Coordinates of C-alpha atoms and ligand atoms in Angstrom, one line a residue:
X680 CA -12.5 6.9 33.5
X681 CA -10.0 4.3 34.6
X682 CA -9.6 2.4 37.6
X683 CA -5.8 2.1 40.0
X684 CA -4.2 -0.4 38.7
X685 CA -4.6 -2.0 42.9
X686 CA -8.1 -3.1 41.3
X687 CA -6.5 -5.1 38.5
X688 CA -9.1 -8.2 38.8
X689 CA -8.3 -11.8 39.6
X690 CA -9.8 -13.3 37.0
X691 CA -7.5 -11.8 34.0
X692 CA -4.7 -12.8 35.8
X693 CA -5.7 -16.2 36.9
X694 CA -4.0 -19.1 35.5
X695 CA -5.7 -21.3 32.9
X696 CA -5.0 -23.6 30.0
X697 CA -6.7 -21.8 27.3
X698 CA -7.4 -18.3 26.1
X699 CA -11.0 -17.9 26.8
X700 CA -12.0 -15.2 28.6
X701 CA -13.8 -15.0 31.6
X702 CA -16.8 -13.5 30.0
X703 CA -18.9 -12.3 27.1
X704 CA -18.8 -15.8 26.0
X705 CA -20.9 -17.1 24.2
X706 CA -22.1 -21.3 23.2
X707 CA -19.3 -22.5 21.3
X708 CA -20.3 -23.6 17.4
X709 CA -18.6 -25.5 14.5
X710 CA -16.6 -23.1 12.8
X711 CA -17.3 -21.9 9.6
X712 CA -16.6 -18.1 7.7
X713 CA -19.4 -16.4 7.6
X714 CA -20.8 -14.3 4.8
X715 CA -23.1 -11.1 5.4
X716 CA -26.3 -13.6 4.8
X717 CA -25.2 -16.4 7.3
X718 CA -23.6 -14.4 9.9
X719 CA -27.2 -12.2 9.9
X720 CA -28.8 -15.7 10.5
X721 CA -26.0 -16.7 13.2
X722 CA -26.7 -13.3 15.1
X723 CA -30.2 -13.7 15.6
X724 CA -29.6 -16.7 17.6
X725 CA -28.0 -14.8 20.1
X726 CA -30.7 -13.2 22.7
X727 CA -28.3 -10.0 23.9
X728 CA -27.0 -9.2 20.1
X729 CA -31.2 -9.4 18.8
X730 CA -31.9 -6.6 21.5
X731 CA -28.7 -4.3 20.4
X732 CA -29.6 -4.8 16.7
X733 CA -33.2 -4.3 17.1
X734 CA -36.2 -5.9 15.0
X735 CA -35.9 -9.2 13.5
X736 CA -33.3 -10.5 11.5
X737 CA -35.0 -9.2 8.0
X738 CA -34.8 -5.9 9.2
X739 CA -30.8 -6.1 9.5
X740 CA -28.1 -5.6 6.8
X741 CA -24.3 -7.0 7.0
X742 CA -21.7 -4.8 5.4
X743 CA -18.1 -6.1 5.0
X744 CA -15.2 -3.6 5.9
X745 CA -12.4 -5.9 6.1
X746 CA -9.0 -3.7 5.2
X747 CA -6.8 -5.4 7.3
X748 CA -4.7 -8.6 6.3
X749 CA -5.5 -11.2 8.5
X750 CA -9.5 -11.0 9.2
X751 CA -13.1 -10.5 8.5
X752 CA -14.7 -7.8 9.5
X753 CA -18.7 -7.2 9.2
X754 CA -20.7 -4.0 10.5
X755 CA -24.0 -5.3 11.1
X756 CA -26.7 -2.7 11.7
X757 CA -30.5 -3.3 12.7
X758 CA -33.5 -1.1 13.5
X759 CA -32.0 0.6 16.9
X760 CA -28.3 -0.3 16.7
X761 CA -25.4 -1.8 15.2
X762 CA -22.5 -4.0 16.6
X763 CA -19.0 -5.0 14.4
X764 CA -18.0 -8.5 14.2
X765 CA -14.6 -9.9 13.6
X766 CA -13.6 -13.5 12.7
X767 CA -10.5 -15.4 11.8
X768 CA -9.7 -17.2 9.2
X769 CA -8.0 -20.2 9.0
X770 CA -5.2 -18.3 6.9
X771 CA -4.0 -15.0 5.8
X772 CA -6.9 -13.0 4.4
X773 CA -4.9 -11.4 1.4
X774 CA -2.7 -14.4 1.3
X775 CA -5.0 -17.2 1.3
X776 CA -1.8 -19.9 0.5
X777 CA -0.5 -18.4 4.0
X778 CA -2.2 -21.1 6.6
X779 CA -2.4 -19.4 9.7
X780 CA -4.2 -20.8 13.2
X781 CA -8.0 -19.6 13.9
X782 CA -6.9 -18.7 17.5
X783 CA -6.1 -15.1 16.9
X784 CA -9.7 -13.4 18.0
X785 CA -9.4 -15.3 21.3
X786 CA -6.0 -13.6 22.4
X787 CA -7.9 -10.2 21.0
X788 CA -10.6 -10.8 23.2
X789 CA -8.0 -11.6 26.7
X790 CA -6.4 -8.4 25.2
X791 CA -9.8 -6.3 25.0
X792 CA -10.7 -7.5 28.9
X793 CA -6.6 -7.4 30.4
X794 CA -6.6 -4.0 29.1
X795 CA -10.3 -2.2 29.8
X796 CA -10.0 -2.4 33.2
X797 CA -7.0 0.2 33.6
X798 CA -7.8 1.8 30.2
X799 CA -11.6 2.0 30.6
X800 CA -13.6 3.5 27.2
X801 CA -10.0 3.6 25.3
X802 CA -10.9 0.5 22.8
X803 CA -14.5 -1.0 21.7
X804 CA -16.5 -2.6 24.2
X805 CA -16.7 -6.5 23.8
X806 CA -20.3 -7.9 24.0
X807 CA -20.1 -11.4 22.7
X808 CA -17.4 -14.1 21.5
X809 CA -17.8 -17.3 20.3
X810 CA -14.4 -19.7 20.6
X811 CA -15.9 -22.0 18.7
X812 CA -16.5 -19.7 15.3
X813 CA -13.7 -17.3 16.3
X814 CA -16.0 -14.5 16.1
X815 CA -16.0 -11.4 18.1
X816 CA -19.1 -9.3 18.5
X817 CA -18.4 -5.9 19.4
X818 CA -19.0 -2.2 19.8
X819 CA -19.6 -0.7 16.4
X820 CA -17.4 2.5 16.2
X821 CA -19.4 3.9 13.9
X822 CA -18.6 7.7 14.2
X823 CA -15.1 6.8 13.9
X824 CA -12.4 6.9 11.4
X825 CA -9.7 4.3 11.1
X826 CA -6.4 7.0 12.2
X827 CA -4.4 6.3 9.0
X828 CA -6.7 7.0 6.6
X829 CA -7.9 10.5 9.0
X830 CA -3.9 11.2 8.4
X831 CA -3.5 10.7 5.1
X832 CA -6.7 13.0 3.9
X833 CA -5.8 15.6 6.9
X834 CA -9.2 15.1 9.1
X835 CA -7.3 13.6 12.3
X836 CA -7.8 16.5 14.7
X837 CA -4.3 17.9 16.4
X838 CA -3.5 16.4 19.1
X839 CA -4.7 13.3 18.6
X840 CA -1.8 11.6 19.8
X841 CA -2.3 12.9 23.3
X842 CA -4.8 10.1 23.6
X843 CA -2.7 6.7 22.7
X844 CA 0.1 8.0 24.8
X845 CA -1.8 8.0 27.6
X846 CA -3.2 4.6 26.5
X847 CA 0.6 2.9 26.2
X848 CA 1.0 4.5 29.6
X849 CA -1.6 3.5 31.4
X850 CA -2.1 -0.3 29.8
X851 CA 2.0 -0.3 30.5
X852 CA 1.8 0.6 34.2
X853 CA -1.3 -1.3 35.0
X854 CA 0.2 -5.1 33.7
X855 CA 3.9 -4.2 34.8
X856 CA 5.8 -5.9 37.4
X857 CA 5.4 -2.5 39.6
X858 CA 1.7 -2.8 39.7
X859 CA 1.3 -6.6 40.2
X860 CA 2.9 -9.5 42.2
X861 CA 4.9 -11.5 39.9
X862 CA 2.1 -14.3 40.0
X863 CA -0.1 -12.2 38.4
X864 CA 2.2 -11.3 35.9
X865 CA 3.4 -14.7 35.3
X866 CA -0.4 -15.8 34.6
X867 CA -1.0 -12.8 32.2
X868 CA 2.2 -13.3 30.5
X869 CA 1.6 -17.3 30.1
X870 CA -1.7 -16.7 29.0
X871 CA -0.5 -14.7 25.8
X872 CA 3.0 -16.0 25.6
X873 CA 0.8 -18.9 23.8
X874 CA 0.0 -16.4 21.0
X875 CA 2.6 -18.1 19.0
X876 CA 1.4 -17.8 15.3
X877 CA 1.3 -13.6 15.3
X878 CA 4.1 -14.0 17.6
X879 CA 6.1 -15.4 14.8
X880 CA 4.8 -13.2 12.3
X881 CA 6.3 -10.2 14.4
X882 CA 9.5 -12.1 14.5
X883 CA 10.1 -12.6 10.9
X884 CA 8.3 -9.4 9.3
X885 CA 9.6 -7.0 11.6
X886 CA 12.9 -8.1 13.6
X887 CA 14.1 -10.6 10.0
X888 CA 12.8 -10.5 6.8
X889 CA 13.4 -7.2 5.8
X890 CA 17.4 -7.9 6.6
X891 CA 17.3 -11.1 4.5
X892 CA 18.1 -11.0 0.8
X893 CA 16.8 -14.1 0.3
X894 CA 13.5 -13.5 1.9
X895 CA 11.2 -13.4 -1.3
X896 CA 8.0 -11.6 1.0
X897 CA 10.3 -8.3 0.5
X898 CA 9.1 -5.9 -2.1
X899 CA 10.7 -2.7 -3.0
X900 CA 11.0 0.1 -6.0
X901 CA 13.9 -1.7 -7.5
X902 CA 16.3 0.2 -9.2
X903 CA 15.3 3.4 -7.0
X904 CA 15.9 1.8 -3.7
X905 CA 18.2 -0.8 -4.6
X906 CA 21.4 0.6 -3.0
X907 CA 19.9 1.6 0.2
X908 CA 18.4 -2.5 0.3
X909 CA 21.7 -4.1 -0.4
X910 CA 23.1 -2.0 2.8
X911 CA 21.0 -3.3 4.7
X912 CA 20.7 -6.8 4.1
X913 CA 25.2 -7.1 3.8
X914 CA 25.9 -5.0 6.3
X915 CA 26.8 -7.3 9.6
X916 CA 26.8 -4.3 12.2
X917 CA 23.8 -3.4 11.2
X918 CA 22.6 -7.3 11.6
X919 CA 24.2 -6.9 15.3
X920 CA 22.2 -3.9 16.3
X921 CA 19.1 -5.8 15.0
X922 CA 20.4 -8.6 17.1
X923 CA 19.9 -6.3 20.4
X924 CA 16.2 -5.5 19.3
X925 CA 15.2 -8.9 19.2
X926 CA 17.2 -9.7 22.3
X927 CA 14.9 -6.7 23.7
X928 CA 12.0 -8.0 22.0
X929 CA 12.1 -11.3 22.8
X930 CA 14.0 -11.3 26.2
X931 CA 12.4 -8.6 28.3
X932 CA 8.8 -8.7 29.4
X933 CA 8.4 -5.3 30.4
X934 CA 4.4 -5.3 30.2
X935 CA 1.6 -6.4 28.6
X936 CA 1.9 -4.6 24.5
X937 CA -0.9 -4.3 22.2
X938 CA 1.8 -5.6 20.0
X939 CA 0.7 -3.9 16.8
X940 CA 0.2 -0.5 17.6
X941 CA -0.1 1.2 14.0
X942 CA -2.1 3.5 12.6
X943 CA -4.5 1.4 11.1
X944 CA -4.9 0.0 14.8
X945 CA -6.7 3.2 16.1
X946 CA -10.1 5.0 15.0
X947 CA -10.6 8.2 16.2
X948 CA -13.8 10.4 16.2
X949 CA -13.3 13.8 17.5
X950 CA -11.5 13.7 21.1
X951 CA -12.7 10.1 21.1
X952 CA -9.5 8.0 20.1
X953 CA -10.1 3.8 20.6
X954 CA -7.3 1.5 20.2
X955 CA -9.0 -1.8 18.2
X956 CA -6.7 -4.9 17.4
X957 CA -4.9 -6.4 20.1
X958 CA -4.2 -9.9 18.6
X959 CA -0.5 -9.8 18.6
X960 CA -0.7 -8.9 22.1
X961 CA 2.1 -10.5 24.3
X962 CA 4.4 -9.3 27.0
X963 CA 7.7 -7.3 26.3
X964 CA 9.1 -4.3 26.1
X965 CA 6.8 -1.0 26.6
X966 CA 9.1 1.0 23.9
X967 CA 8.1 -1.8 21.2
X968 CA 4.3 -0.4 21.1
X969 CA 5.8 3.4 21.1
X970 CA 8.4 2.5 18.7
X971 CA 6.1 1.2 16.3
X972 CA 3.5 3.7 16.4
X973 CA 5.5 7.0 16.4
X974 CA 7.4 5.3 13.3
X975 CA 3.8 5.4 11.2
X976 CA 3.6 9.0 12.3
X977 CA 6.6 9.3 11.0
X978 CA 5.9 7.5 7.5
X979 CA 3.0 9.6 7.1
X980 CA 5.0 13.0 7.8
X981 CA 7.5 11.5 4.8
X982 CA 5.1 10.7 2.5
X983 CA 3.2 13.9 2.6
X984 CA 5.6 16.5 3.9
X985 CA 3.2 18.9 4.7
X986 CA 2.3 17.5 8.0
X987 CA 6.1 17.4 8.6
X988 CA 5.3 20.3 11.9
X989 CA 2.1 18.4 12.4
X990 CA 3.7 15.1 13.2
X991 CA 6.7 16.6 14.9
X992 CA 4.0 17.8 17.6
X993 CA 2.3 14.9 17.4
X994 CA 5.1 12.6 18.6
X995 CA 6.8 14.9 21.0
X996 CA 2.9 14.8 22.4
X997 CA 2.7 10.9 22.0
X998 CA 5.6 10.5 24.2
X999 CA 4.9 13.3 26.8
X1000 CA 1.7 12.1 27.3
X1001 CA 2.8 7.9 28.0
X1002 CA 5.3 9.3 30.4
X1003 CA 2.6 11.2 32.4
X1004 CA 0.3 8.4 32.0
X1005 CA 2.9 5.7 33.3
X1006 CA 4.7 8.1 36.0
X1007 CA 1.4 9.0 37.2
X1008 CA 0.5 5.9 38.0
X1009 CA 3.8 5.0 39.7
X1010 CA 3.9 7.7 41.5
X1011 CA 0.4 7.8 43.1
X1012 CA 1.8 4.2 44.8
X1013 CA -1.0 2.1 44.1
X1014 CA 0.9 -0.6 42.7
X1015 CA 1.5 -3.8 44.4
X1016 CA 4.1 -5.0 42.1
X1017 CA 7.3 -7.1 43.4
X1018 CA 9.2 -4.8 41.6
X1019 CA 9.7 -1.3 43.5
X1020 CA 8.3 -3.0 46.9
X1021 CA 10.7 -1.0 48.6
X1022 CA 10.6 2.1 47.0
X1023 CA 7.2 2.3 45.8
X1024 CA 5.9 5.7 45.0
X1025 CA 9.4 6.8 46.3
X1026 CA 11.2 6.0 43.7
X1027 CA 14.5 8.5 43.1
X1028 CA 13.6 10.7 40.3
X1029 CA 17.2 8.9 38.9
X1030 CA 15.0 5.4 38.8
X1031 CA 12.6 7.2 37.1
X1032 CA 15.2 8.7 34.6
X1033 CA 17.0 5.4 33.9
X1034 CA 13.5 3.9 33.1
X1035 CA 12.4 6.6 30.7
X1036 CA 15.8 6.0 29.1
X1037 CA 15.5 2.8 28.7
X1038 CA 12.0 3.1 27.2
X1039 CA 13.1 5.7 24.9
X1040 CA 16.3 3.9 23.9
X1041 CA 13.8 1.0 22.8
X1042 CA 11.6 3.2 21.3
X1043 CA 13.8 4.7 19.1
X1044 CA 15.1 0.5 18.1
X1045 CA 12.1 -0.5 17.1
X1046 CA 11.3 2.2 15.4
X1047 CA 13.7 1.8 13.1
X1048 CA 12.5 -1.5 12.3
X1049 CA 9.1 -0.4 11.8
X1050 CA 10.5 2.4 9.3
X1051 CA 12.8 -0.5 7.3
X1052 CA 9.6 -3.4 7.2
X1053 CA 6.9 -0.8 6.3
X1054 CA 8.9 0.2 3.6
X1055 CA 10.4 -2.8 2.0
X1056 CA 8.8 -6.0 3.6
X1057 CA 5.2 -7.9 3.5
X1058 CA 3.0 -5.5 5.0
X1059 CA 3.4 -1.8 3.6
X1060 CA 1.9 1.4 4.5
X1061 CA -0.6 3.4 2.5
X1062 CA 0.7 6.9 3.3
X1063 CA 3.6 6.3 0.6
X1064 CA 0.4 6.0 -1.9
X1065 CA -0.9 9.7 -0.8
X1066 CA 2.5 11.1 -2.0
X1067 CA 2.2 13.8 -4.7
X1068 CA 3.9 11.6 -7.3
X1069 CA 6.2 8.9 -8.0
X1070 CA 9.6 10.8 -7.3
X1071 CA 8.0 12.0 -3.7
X1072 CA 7.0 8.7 -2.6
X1073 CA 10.5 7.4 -3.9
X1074 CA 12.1 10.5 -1.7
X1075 CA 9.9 9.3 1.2
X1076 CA 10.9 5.7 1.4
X1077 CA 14.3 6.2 1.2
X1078 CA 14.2 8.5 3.7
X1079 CA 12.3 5.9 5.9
X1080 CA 14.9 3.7 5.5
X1081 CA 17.4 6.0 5.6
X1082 CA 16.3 7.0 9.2
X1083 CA 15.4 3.2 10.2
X1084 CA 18.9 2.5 9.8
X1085 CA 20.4 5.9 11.7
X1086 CA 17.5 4.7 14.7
X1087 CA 18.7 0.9 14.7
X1088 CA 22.2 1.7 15.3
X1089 CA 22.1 4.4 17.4
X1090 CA 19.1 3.2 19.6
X1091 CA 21.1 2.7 22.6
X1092 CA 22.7 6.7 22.3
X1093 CA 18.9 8.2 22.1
X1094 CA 18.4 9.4 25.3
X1095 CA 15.5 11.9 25.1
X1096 CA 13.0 12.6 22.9
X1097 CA 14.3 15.9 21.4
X1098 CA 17.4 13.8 20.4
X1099 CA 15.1 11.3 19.0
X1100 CA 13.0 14.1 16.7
X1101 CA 16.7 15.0 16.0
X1102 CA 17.3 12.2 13.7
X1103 CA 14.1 11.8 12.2
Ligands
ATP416 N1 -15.0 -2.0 16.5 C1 -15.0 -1.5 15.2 N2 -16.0 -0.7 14.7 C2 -16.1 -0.3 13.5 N3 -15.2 -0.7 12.5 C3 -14.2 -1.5 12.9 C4 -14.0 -2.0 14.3 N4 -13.0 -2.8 14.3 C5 -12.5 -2.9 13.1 N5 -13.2 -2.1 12.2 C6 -12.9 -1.9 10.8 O1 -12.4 -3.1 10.3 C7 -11.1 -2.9 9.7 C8 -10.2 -4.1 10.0 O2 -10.1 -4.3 11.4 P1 -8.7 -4.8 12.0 O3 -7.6 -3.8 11.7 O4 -9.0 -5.2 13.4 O5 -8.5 -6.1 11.1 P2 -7.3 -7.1 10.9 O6 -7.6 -8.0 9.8 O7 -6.9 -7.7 12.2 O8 -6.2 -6.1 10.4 P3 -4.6 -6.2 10.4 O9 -4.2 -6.8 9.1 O10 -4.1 -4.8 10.5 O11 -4.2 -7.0 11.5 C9 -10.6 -1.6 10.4 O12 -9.6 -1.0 9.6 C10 -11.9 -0.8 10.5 O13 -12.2 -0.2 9.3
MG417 MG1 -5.1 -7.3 13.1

């Protein structure tokens, strides 16, 4: 399935001035959106996509499935296949007066190919990208369900989680500073530490707004959850623990993340679990993409209590399968990384204690911050809808920001998972 991270190839790591990747691309064209009609047309220029699809262009239908905020996505399916295509726009896709840069599907795309190669079938295969359209062409996951929505009507199959430990763990090891020379890593982290415009949004949607009174993108049951807002946007210890997750965000670049590792950024179809939408990726800490995640479990386990044992299990899974992933890795010594060149695959089992800690002390940080912005900033989560009524979902955000606020703080005191499960 996946390949020691030793083989990490040269060509993801080499150093270049722009974010193309080294291949499935495509002629670069004059941007322009696409609709179903022209992108059909747009397709059938392209010699590899015609033989996927099958037929001739009149034999193919375009389907829009776009759910997301930023992008366009089409499922395009022909006589003997299908493929999904994903293009920017040049501004936020449920906030058109939000200009934002086209360049997000190219940092995707470096994502999808720094990734496969330790990761293998874990996210959709990439068959085509055009710079010049910021389009991606890719696998068509067509059996699968996006993960959140398989939560929230109770289809996802237990254990699910298992699966996007192992992904963190494995995607973590293979771009850290154990597995590579610190040239590779400084080529890899260059490369995406020019992802500034979803950089930003991370930065002020999840490590500011939500903290901000005067930060009008906030929205909130007001007068329900008015007390709990006020504490958190006037209380300046609160501000300082936020302070030493965006020093840890910013400040420490641990590996290479996904960067928005939700539950809307995974489809699952059976025992087959794919990890799609790695534009914010960027290097930093390992417990930001854990953090994040095992907060949406935890959303979903608040809005619709019973999965309450469910998503306990999951998460104690989530993080029990990352550190296998990422130990395993380590200690089978194939890394050539600066970092542990004398230790290697010896490292004390206290190293490897005081890096879990630190991982999980993270973890727990940011996902607090996920907890507070998914409850009260720009981007929301659905589960709250699935709540049996309004006084539930009211109980079930304020108990997400209740917790966010007990994780922030205390980030730096969670040791172990159990203690983490503890306060949620
Ligand atoms: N490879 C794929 N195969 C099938 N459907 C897909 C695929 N990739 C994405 N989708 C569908 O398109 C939707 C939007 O995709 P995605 O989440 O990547 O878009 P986005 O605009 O970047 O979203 P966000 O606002 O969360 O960043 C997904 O929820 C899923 O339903
Ligand atoms: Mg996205």
């Amino acid at each position: 399935m996946s390949r020691p991270a030793g083989d990490y190839p040269a060509q993801i790591a080499r150093s270049t001035n722009d974010t193309r990747p080294a291949e499935a691309t495509g002629p670069m064209s004059a941007y322009r959106p696409f609709t179903a009609s022209t992108l059909i047309a747009y397709l059938a220029t392209l010699p590899s996509v015609k033989s996927r699809l099958g037929g001739e262009a009149i034999d193919w239908t375009a389907r829009e499935v776009s759910d997301g905020n930023l992008n366009t996505v089409f499922i395009v399916s022909g006589l003997s296949g299908s493929v999904c295509c994903k293009q920017s726009l040049p501004y936020v896709r449920v906030d058109p007066a939000w200009a934002m840069p086209l360049e997000r599907t190219l940092f995707e795309a470096r994502w999808m190919q720094a990734v496969s190669p330790a990761i293998g079938h874990q996210i959709p295969e990439l068959y085509h990208l055009d710079e010049g359209l910021f389009l991606i062409v890719m696998e068509n996951l067509a059996t699968h369900h996006v993960l959140r929505h398989a939560l929230i009507t109770g289809i996802a199959p237990a254990g699910f989680a298992a699966r996007i430990g192992e992904f963190v763990g494995h995607a973590g090891y293979a771009t850290s500073w154990r597995a590579l020379p610190f040239e590779d890593v400084h080529a890899i982290r260059d490369l995406f530490s020019r992802n500034l415009a979803l950089t930003r949004i991370t930065v002020d949607l999840v490590l500011t707004d939500p903290y901000r009174s005067e930060c009008s993108r906030n929205r909130w049951i007001s007068p329900d959850l008015d007390d709990l807002v006020t504490a958190l946007q006037e209380d300046g210890t609160l501000h300082s623990a936020v302070e030493r997750l965006q020093e840890r965000f910013l400040a420490n670049s641990q590996s290479l993340l996904h960067g928005d590792l939700h539950t809307g950024s995974v489809m699952i179809s059976g025992d087959d679990v794919r990890i799609i939408d790695g534009e914010f990726a960027l290097y930093g800490p390992i417990g930001f993409d854990l953090g994040m995640f095992l907060a949406n479990l935890v959303m979903n386990a608040y809005a619709q209590p019973e999965h309450e044992d469910w998503m306990r299990d999951e998460i104690a899974l989530f993080w029990s399968s990352f550190r296998h992933a990422y130990l395993e890795r380590w200690e089978t010594g194939t890394g050539r990384g600066d970092m542990g060149s004398l230790t290697g695959s010896a490292a004390s089992a206290a190293e490897r204690k005081r890096f879990l800690q630190q991982v999980m002390h993270d973890s727990a940080g940011f996902a607090g911050l996920e907890l507070v912005r998914r409850t009260i900033g720009f981007a929301q989560v659905a589960d709250y809808e699935a709540a049996r009524d309004r006084e539930s979902e009211i109980e079930a955000r304020r108990r997400a920001l209740i917790t966010g606020r007990s994780l922030i703080q205390k980030a730096f005191q969670i040791d172990t998972i159990e203690a983490l499960l503890e306060h949620i």
